Amino acid sequence: MDQLSKQAMQIWPGLAKQIGMARGALRVEPLAQREDDRVTMVVLKLVDPAGRPLVLKQQMRPVDAQGFAEAMQGHMGAYEAFPEGVPELLAVDFEAQACVLEFVSGTPLATVLEGVPIEAQAGIMRQAGAWLGGFHRATLGETRVFQPKYTLGYLREVIDEVRSGKRKVADTRRFLACADTLCGRQSLFEGRKTKAAQTHGDLHMRNVMMGEQVKGIDFSAGRVVPVGHDIGRLLSDYAILRAPHDDIRPGEVLPITVRDAFFDGYGLVGPEDPSVQLLVRHRILAEWWGLPDQPESRSVAQELRWQGISSLVERVFPGC
C-alpha cells in the first residue's frame, strides 16, 4: 500500500464507526490519487468482509475547511433531491477533509467517449444529458431573465489583465480576438429567459459515471443558478477533448448530431437557451486562460487540453 493510501486508512476507524461497521479485514484498492504543487488527494475502494464496496476519499491539500463543508452540503442536497442519480454520502470527517460514499459501479464519461465514432458519441451524450436533466428537474428553481453582464463583466476584467500584461495566456492575440468577439455579442443573450437549478459546481466528464445507472460524483456547490453553468462546463469539456472538430460547423461548439442528442436527453432547455449559448463559449475561454502560457510549464494533460482548445476555437470563433 502506498503512503497516501496508508495515510487515508489511518482515519478509517472513525469513519467506520459513523457507519456502524464492525472491525474486520478490508480489501483496499486504489482508484485515483493526485500529488502535485496544488493538490494532494487519494480515492480508495474498500470492500468489507461481506463484499460491500465503499469509497473513501481524502483531500490532504489544500486545506479548505469552508470549501470542503460546502462540497459535502452540496452533495447531501443533491442526494436528497435525486437519490437515483447521486451516490449516498455515508460518513464525513471534516477535520481530515475525508468522506465515505456508496461505491458507484461505472466508467467516467471521458473514458467511455474515448476513441468512439461520432454516431456512438451521440447516444452516450444523450444518456449524460438525461442524467443532468433529471438532476436539474429535481432541484429546479425559478424561471428567470438571464443577465449576461456578470459573466461578460468578469471576462472584460480578464481581457484588461491580458492587455496590460498582468495575466499571461498562450497565443495572446488570438485569445483577445475571441474574447472581444464574445463580449460583442452581449445583446444576443440579454432579455431572454432561462431555467435555474442547483448546480453541480464542477461538472466535467470525469464526474459523470456511466453504467447501468448514470450517476454524478464530486459535487462542489449547491447554489441555484442558470442551468447553462453546468451544461457549459460539461459540453465545453467534451468539445475540447473528445469531439471530432472536423464535424463542427463554423460558429458552433459541438457536432450538430451530438448537440441535438444531448439536449434531446436533457429536455429542460434546448441549445438556443441564452445561458447555454453564452456559458459554453465563455467556458472555453476560461479553460484557455487557466492554462500556463508556456509549453514547458504545462503538464501532459494541460498540453492535451491546449491542443484541443487551439483546434476548437477555429470552429467556435471563426475568423479570430
Short mmCIF file of C-alpha atoms in Angstrom, two decimals:
data_model
loop_
_atom_site.label_atom_id
_atom_site.label_comp_id
_atom_site.label_asym_id
_atom_site.label_seq_id
_atom_site.Cartn_x
_atom_site.Cartn_y
_atom_site.Cartn_z
CA MET A 1 0.00 0.00 0.00
CA ASP A 2 1.45 3.39 -0.99
CA GLN A 3 1.99 6.22 1.50
CA LEU A 4 -1.11 8.25 0.57
CA SER A 5 -3.33 5.19 0.92
CA LYS A 6 -1.78 4.37 4.31
CA GLN A 7 -2.40 7.92 5.45
CA ALA A 8 -6.04 7.78 4.39
CA MET A 9 -6.58 4.42 6.09
CA GLN A 10 -5.42 5.87 9.41
CA ILE A 11 -8.70 7.80 9.66
CA TRP A 12 -10.84 4.85 8.57
CA PRO A 13 -11.73 3.61 12.12
CA GLY A 14 -13.53 6.87 12.95
CA LEU A 15 -15.41 6.85 9.67
CA ALA A 16 -16.32 3.19 10.08
CA LYS A 17 -17.76 4.00 13.50
CA GLN A 18 -20.06 6.62 11.92
CA ILE A 19 -21.36 3.99 9.51
CA GLY A 20 -21.77 1.41 12.25
CA MET A 21 -19.33 -1.03 10.70
CA ALA A 22 -17.64 -3.57 12.92
CA ARG A 23 -13.89 -4.05 12.69
CA GLY A 24 -12.79 -6.59 10.14
CA ALA A 25 -10.42 -7.22 7.28
CA LEU A 26 -10.85 -4.88 4.33
CA ARG A 27 -9.68 -5.22 0.77
CA VAL A 28 -8.22 -1.88 -0.28
CA GLU A 29 -7.96 -0.95 -3.96
CA PRO A 30 -6.60 2.41 -5.20
CA LEU A 31 -8.97 4.23 -7.56
CA ALA A 32 -7.23 7.59 -8.02
CA GLN A 33 -4.65 9.86 -6.47
CA ARG A 34 -3.02 13.16 -7.17
CA GLU A 35 0.04 14.76 -5.64
CA ASP A 36 1.41 17.97 -7.15
CA ASP A 37 2.17 21.56 -6.15
CA ARG A 38 -1.50 22.37 -5.54
CA VAL A 39 -3.35 19.19 -4.60
CA THR A 40 -2.78 16.03 -2.62
CA MET A 41 -5.70 13.59 -2.64
CA VAL A 42 -6.45 9.89 -2.72
CA VAL A 43 -9.53 7.83 -3.54
CA LEU A 44 -9.77 4.21 -2.38
CA LYS A 45 -12.26 1.42 -2.93
CA LEU A 46 -12.85 -0.53 0.27
CA VAL A 47 -14.53 -3.93 0.24
CA ASP A 48 -15.70 -5.28 3.61
CA PRO A 49 -15.75 -9.00 4.55
CA ALA A 50 -19.38 -9.26 3.37
CA GLY A 51 -18.37 -7.96 -0.09
CA ARG A 52 -19.90 -4.49 0.32
CA PRO A 53 -17.92 -1.90 -1.70
CA LEU A 54 -17.41 1.63 -0.42
CA VAL A 55 -15.32 4.63 -1.50
CA LEU A 56 -13.01 6.53 0.86
CA LYS A 57 -11.85 9.90 -0.41
CA GLN A 58 -9.44 12.24 1.36
CA GLN A 59 -8.07 15.61 0.25
CA MET A 60 -4.95 16.39 2.23
CA ARG A 61 -4.16 19.64 0.37
CA PRO A 62 -5.28 22.34 0.02
CA VAL A 63 -6.74 22.67 3.49
CA ASP A 64 -10.04 24.47 2.92
CA ALA A 65 -12.49 23.78 5.73
CA GLN A 66 -15.22 26.01 4.33
CA GLY A 67 -14.87 24.66 0.78
CA PHE A 68 -14.96 21.06 1.98
CA ALA A 69 -18.02 21.70 4.16
CA GLU A 70 -19.81 23.38 1.25
CA ALA A 71 -18.98 20.44 -1.02
CA MET A 72 -20.41 17.98 1.50
CA GLN A 73 -23.50 20.13 1.89
CA GLY A 74 -23.90 20.30 -1.88
CA HIS A 75 -23.57 16.54 -2.19
CA MET A 76 -26.10 15.87 0.54
CA GLY A 77 -28.57 18.27 -1.04
CA ALA A 78 -28.12 16.61 -4.43
CA TYR A 79 -28.63 13.14 -2.96
CA GLU A 80 -31.75 14.17 -1.06
CA ALA A 81 -33.27 15.60 -4.24
CA PHE A 82 -32.05 13.00 -6.73
CA PRO A 83 -31.02 9.77 -4.93
CA GLU A 84 -31.24 7.63 -8.07
CA GLY A 85 -28.53 9.75 -9.71
CA VAL A 86 -26.19 10.55 -6.81
CA PRO A 87 -24.21 8.15 -4.56
CA GLU A 88 -25.11 8.23 -0.89
CA LEU A 89 -22.76 10.05 1.48
CA LEU A 90 -22.22 7.69 4.43
CA ALA A 91 -19.66 9.36 6.69
CA VAL A 92 -17.64 12.58 6.92
CA ASP A 93 -14.51 13.65 8.79
CA PHE A 94 -14.47 17.44 8.40
CA GLU A 95 -11.11 17.92 10.11
CA ALA A 96 -9.36 15.40 7.85
CA GLN A 97 -11.32 16.51 4.76
CA ALA A 98 -12.40 12.94 4.15
CA CYS A 99 -15.65 11.14 3.38
CA VAL A 100 -17.05 7.70 2.66
CA LEU A 101 -19.51 7.21 -0.19
CA GLU A 102 -21.57 4.46 -1.72
CA PHE A 103 -19.45 2.82 -4.44
CA VAL A 104 -20.55 3.74 -7.97
CA SER A 105 -20.19 0.94 -10.49
CA GLY A 106 -19.43 2.65 -13.77
CA THR A 107 -16.86 4.30 -16.02
CA PRO A 108 -16.16 8.04 -16.31
CA LEU A 109 -17.81 9.68 -19.30
CA ALA A 110 -14.40 10.83 -20.54
CA THR A 111 -13.22 7.22 -20.79
CA VAL A 112 -16.41 5.93 -22.37
CA LEU A 113 -16.18 8.54 -25.14
CA GLU A 114 -12.50 8.00 -25.96
CA GLY A 115 -11.93 6.72 -29.49
CA VAL A 116 -15.65 6.26 -30.12
CA PRO A 117 -17.18 7.23 -33.52
CA ILE A 118 -19.48 10.23 -33.57
CA GLU A 119 -22.64 8.13 -34.01
CA ALA A 120 -21.92 6.29 -30.77
CA GLN A 121 -20.84 9.51 -29.04
CA ALA A 122 -24.30 10.94 -29.73
CA GLY A 123 -26.01 8.08 -27.90
CA ILE A 124 -23.62 8.33 -24.95
CA MET A 125 -24.13 12.08 -24.67
CA ARG A 126 -27.91 11.58 -24.79
CA GLN A 127 -27.57 9.42 -21.65
CA ALA A 128 -25.39 12.04 -19.97
CA GLY A 129 -27.92 14.73 -20.90
CA ALA A 130 -30.76 12.66 -19.45
CA TRP A 131 -28.88 12.35 -16.14
CA LEU A 132 -28.23 16.10 -15.97
CA GLY A 133 -31.85 16.84 -16.91
CA GLY A 134 -33.01 14.59 -14.07
CA PHE A 135 -30.74 16.32 -11.58
CA HIS A 136 -31.84 19.79 -12.66
CA ARG A 137 -35.55 18.88 -12.61
CA ALA A 138 -35.14 17.54 -9.08
CA THR A 139 -33.55 20.80 -7.92
CA LEU A 140 -35.39 23.23 -10.18
CA GLY A 141 -35.64 26.87 -9.19
CA GLU A 142 -37.49 29.71 -10.81
CA THR A 143 -37.54 30.73 -14.45
CA ARG A 144 -35.51 33.92 -14.68
CA VAL A 145 -34.31 36.51 -17.17
CA PHE A 146 -30.70 35.70 -18.00
CA GLN A 147 -28.24 38.52 -17.24
CA PRO A 148 -25.02 38.13 -19.23
CA LYS A 149 -23.50 41.29 -17.74
CA TYR A 150 -21.99 39.35 -14.81
CA THR A 151 -20.16 36.76 -16.93
CA LEU A 152 -19.07 39.26 -19.56
CA GLY A 153 -18.09 41.81 -16.94
CA TYR A 154 -15.63 39.32 -15.50
CA LEU A 155 -14.40 38.42 -18.98
CA ARG A 156 -13.70 42.09 -19.65
CA GLU A 157 -11.60 42.21 -16.46
CA VAL A 158 -9.59 39.24 -17.75
CA ILE A 159 -9.17 40.97 -21.13
CA ASP A 160 -7.81 44.08 -19.39
CA GLU A 161 -5.34 41.96 -17.39
CA VAL A 162 -4.13 40.23 -20.54
CA ARG A 163 -3.72 43.52 -22.42
CA SER A 164 -1.78 45.05 -19.52
CA GLY A 165 0.49 42.01 -19.22
CA LYS A 166 -0.71 41.20 -15.71
CA ARG A 167 -2.14 37.89 -16.93
CA LYS A 168 -0.27 35.70 -19.43
CA VAL A 169 -2.13 33.48 -21.89
CA ALA A 170 -0.98 31.37 -24.81
CA ASP A 171 -1.47 32.88 -28.26
CA THR A 172 -2.41 36.25 -26.77
CA ARG A 173 -3.53 37.93 -29.97
CA ARG A 174 -5.98 35.18 -30.85
CA PHE A 175 -7.28 34.96 -27.26
CA LEU A 176 -8.08 38.68 -27.25
CA ALA A 177 -9.78 38.47 -30.64
CA CYS A 178 -12.00 35.58 -29.48
CA ALA A 179 -12.79 37.20 -26.12
CA ASP A 180 -13.65 40.54 -27.75
CA THR A 181 -15.91 38.71 -30.19
CA LEU A 182 -17.86 37.08 -27.38
CA CYS A 183 -18.20 40.38 -25.49
CA GLY A 184 -19.51 41.98 -28.65
CA ARG A 185 -22.42 39.52 -28.69
CA GLN A 186 -23.82 40.60 -25.32
CA SER A 187 -27.07 41.91 -26.80
CA LEU A 188 -27.83 38.45 -28.24
CA PHE A 189 -28.13 36.98 -24.73
CA GLU A 190 -29.95 39.80 -22.92
CA GLY A 191 -33.65 39.95 -22.09
CA ARG A 192 -34.22 36.23 -22.67
CA LYS A 193 -35.49 33.68 -20.17
CA THR A 194 -33.66 30.65 -18.86
CA LYS A 195 -34.16 28.00 -16.20
CA ALA A 196 -32.32 27.88 -12.89
CA ALA A 197 -31.44 24.83 -10.81
CA GLN A 198 -28.98 23.65 -8.21
CA THR A 199 -25.51 23.50 -9.75
CA HIS A 200 -23.15 20.56 -9.59
CA GLY A 201 -20.32 23.07 -9.49
CA ASP A 202 -17.58 21.08 -11.25
CA LEU A 203 -19.31 19.10 -13.96
CA HIS A 204 -16.53 17.85 -16.19
CA MET A 205 -16.61 14.45 -17.93
CA ARG A 206 -14.74 12.61 -15.17
CA ASN A 207 -17.51 13.47 -12.71
CA VAL A 208 -20.23 11.67 -14.68
CA MET A 209 -20.11 7.90 -14.16
CA MET A 210 -21.69 5.85 -16.93
CA GLY A 211 -23.13 2.45 -16.02
CA GLU A 212 -26.46 0.70 -15.64
CA GLN A 213 -27.41 3.87 -13.77
CA VAL A 214 -25.69 7.14 -14.64
CA LYS A 215 -24.50 8.95 -11.51
CA GLY A 216 -22.74 12.21 -10.76
CA ILE A 217 -19.88 12.48 -8.28
CA ASP A 218 -17.73 15.17 -6.65
CA PHE A 219 -20.35 17.89 -6.23
CA SER A 220 -18.80 21.14 -5.10
CA ALA A 221 -21.63 23.64 -4.77
CA GLY A 222 -25.32 23.93 -4.01
CA ARG A 223 -26.30 27.34 -5.41
CA VAL A 224 -29.31 27.78 -7.68
CA VAL A 225 -28.01 29.31 -10.92
CA PRO A 226 -28.86 29.25 -14.64
CA VAL A 227 -28.60 25.71 -15.98
CA GLY A 228 -26.07 26.86 -18.57
CA HIS A 229 -23.37 26.81 -15.88
CA ASP A 230 -23.43 23.01 -15.61
CA ILE A 231 -24.23 22.45 -19.28
CA GLY A 232 -21.47 24.79 -20.41
CA ARG A 233 -18.89 23.11 -18.15
CA LEU A 234 -19.75 19.62 -19.37
CA LEU A 235 -20.16 20.38 -23.07
CA SER A 236 -17.01 22.52 -23.29
CA ASP A 237 -15.01 19.70 -21.68
CA TYR A 238 -16.42 17.28 -24.25
CA ALA A 239 -15.84 19.71 -27.13
CA ILE A 240 -12.21 20.33 -26.17
CA LEU A 241 -11.15 16.75 -25.50
CA ARG A 242 -13.49 14.32 -27.27
CA ALA A 243 -15.45 15.99 -30.08
CA PRO A 244 -14.26 15.42 -33.67
CA HIS A 245 -13.53 19.05 -34.56
CA ASP A 246 -13.82 18.46 -38.30
CA ASP A 247 -17.53 17.70 -37.73
CA ILE A 248 -18.23 21.05 -36.02
CA ARG A 249 -19.82 23.75 -38.20
CA PRO A 250 -18.24 27.23 -38.08
CA GLY A 251 -19.75 29.17 -35.18
CA GLU A 252 -20.91 26.03 -33.34
CA VAL A 253 -19.27 24.38 -30.33
CA LEU A 254 -20.39 20.77 -30.90
CA PRO A 255 -21.14 18.49 -33.82
CA ILE A 256 -24.86 19.01 -34.51
CA THR A 257 -25.70 15.32 -34.10
CA VAL A 258 -24.12 15.23 -30.64
CA ARG A 259 -25.61 18.59 -29.64
CA ASP A 260 -29.12 17.52 -30.61
CA ALA A 261 -28.75 14.13 -28.89
CA PHE A 262 -27.57 15.73 -25.65
CA PHE A 263 -30.45 18.20 -25.50
CA ASP A 264 -32.95 15.51 -26.52
CA GLY A 265 -31.87 13.62 -23.42
CA TYR A 266 -31.68 16.73 -21.26
CA GLY A 267 -35.12 18.05 -22.16
CA LEU A 268 -35.32 21.05 -19.82
CA VAL A 269 -33.96 23.67 -22.23
CA GLY A 270 -32.60 23.49 -25.76
CA PRO A 271 -29.31 24.57 -27.32
CA GLU A 272 -30.77 28.01 -28.07
CA ASP A 273 -31.08 28.83 -24.33
CA PRO A 274 -29.16 32.09 -23.68
CA SER A 275 -27.29 30.75 -20.65
CA VAL A 276 -26.14 27.75 -22.68
CA GLN A 277 -25.16 29.87 -25.69
CA LEU A 278 -23.00 32.21 -23.62
CA LEU A 279 -21.59 29.96 -20.91
CA VAL A 280 -20.40 27.11 -23.12
CA ARG A 281 -18.34 29.62 -25.14
CA HIS A 282 -17.18 31.50 -22.06
CA ARG A 283 -16.04 28.23 -20.51
CA ILE A 284 -13.77 27.51 -23.47
CA LEU A 285 -12.11 30.90 -22.92
CA ALA A 286 -11.86 30.20 -19.17
CA GLU A 287 -10.10 26.89 -19.87
CA TRP A 288 -7.77 28.82 -22.19
CA TRP A 289 -6.74 31.49 -19.70
CA GLY A 290 -6.43 28.86 -16.96
CA LEU A 291 -3.53 27.09 -18.70
CA PRO A 292 0.15 28.04 -18.42
CA ASP A 293 1.11 30.21 -21.37
CA GLN A 294 4.45 28.48 -21.97
CA PRO A 295 4.57 24.88 -23.31
CA GLU A 296 7.39 23.87 -20.95
CA SER A 297 5.21 24.81 -17.96
CA ARG A 298 2.30 22.58 -18.97
CA SER A 299 1.75 19.04 -17.77
CA VAL A 300 0.92 16.34 -20.32
CA ALA A 301 -2.79 16.71 -19.51
CA GLN A 302 -2.58 20.51 -19.82
CA GLU A 303 -0.82 20.25 -23.17
CA LEU A 304 -3.54 17.91 -24.49
CA ARG A 305 -6.16 20.39 -23.33
CA TRP A 306 -4.31 23.26 -25.01
CA GLN A 307 -4.12 21.37 -28.30
CA GLY A 308 -7.87 20.76 -28.08
CA ILE A 309 -8.62 24.41 -27.35
CA SER A 310 -6.34 25.64 -30.13
CA SER A 311 -8.13 23.42 -32.65
CA LEU A 312 -11.63 24.07 -31.33
CA VAL A 313 -11.57 27.87 -31.30
CA GLU A 314 -11.09 27.89 -35.07
CA ARG A 315 -14.63 26.47 -35.22
CA VAL A 316 -16.24 28.34 -32.32
CA PHE A 317 -14.85 31.76 -33.24
CA PRO A 318 -14.25 31.59 -37.00
CA GLY A 319 -12.08 34.39 -38.31
CA CYS A 320 -10.36 35.10 -34.98
#
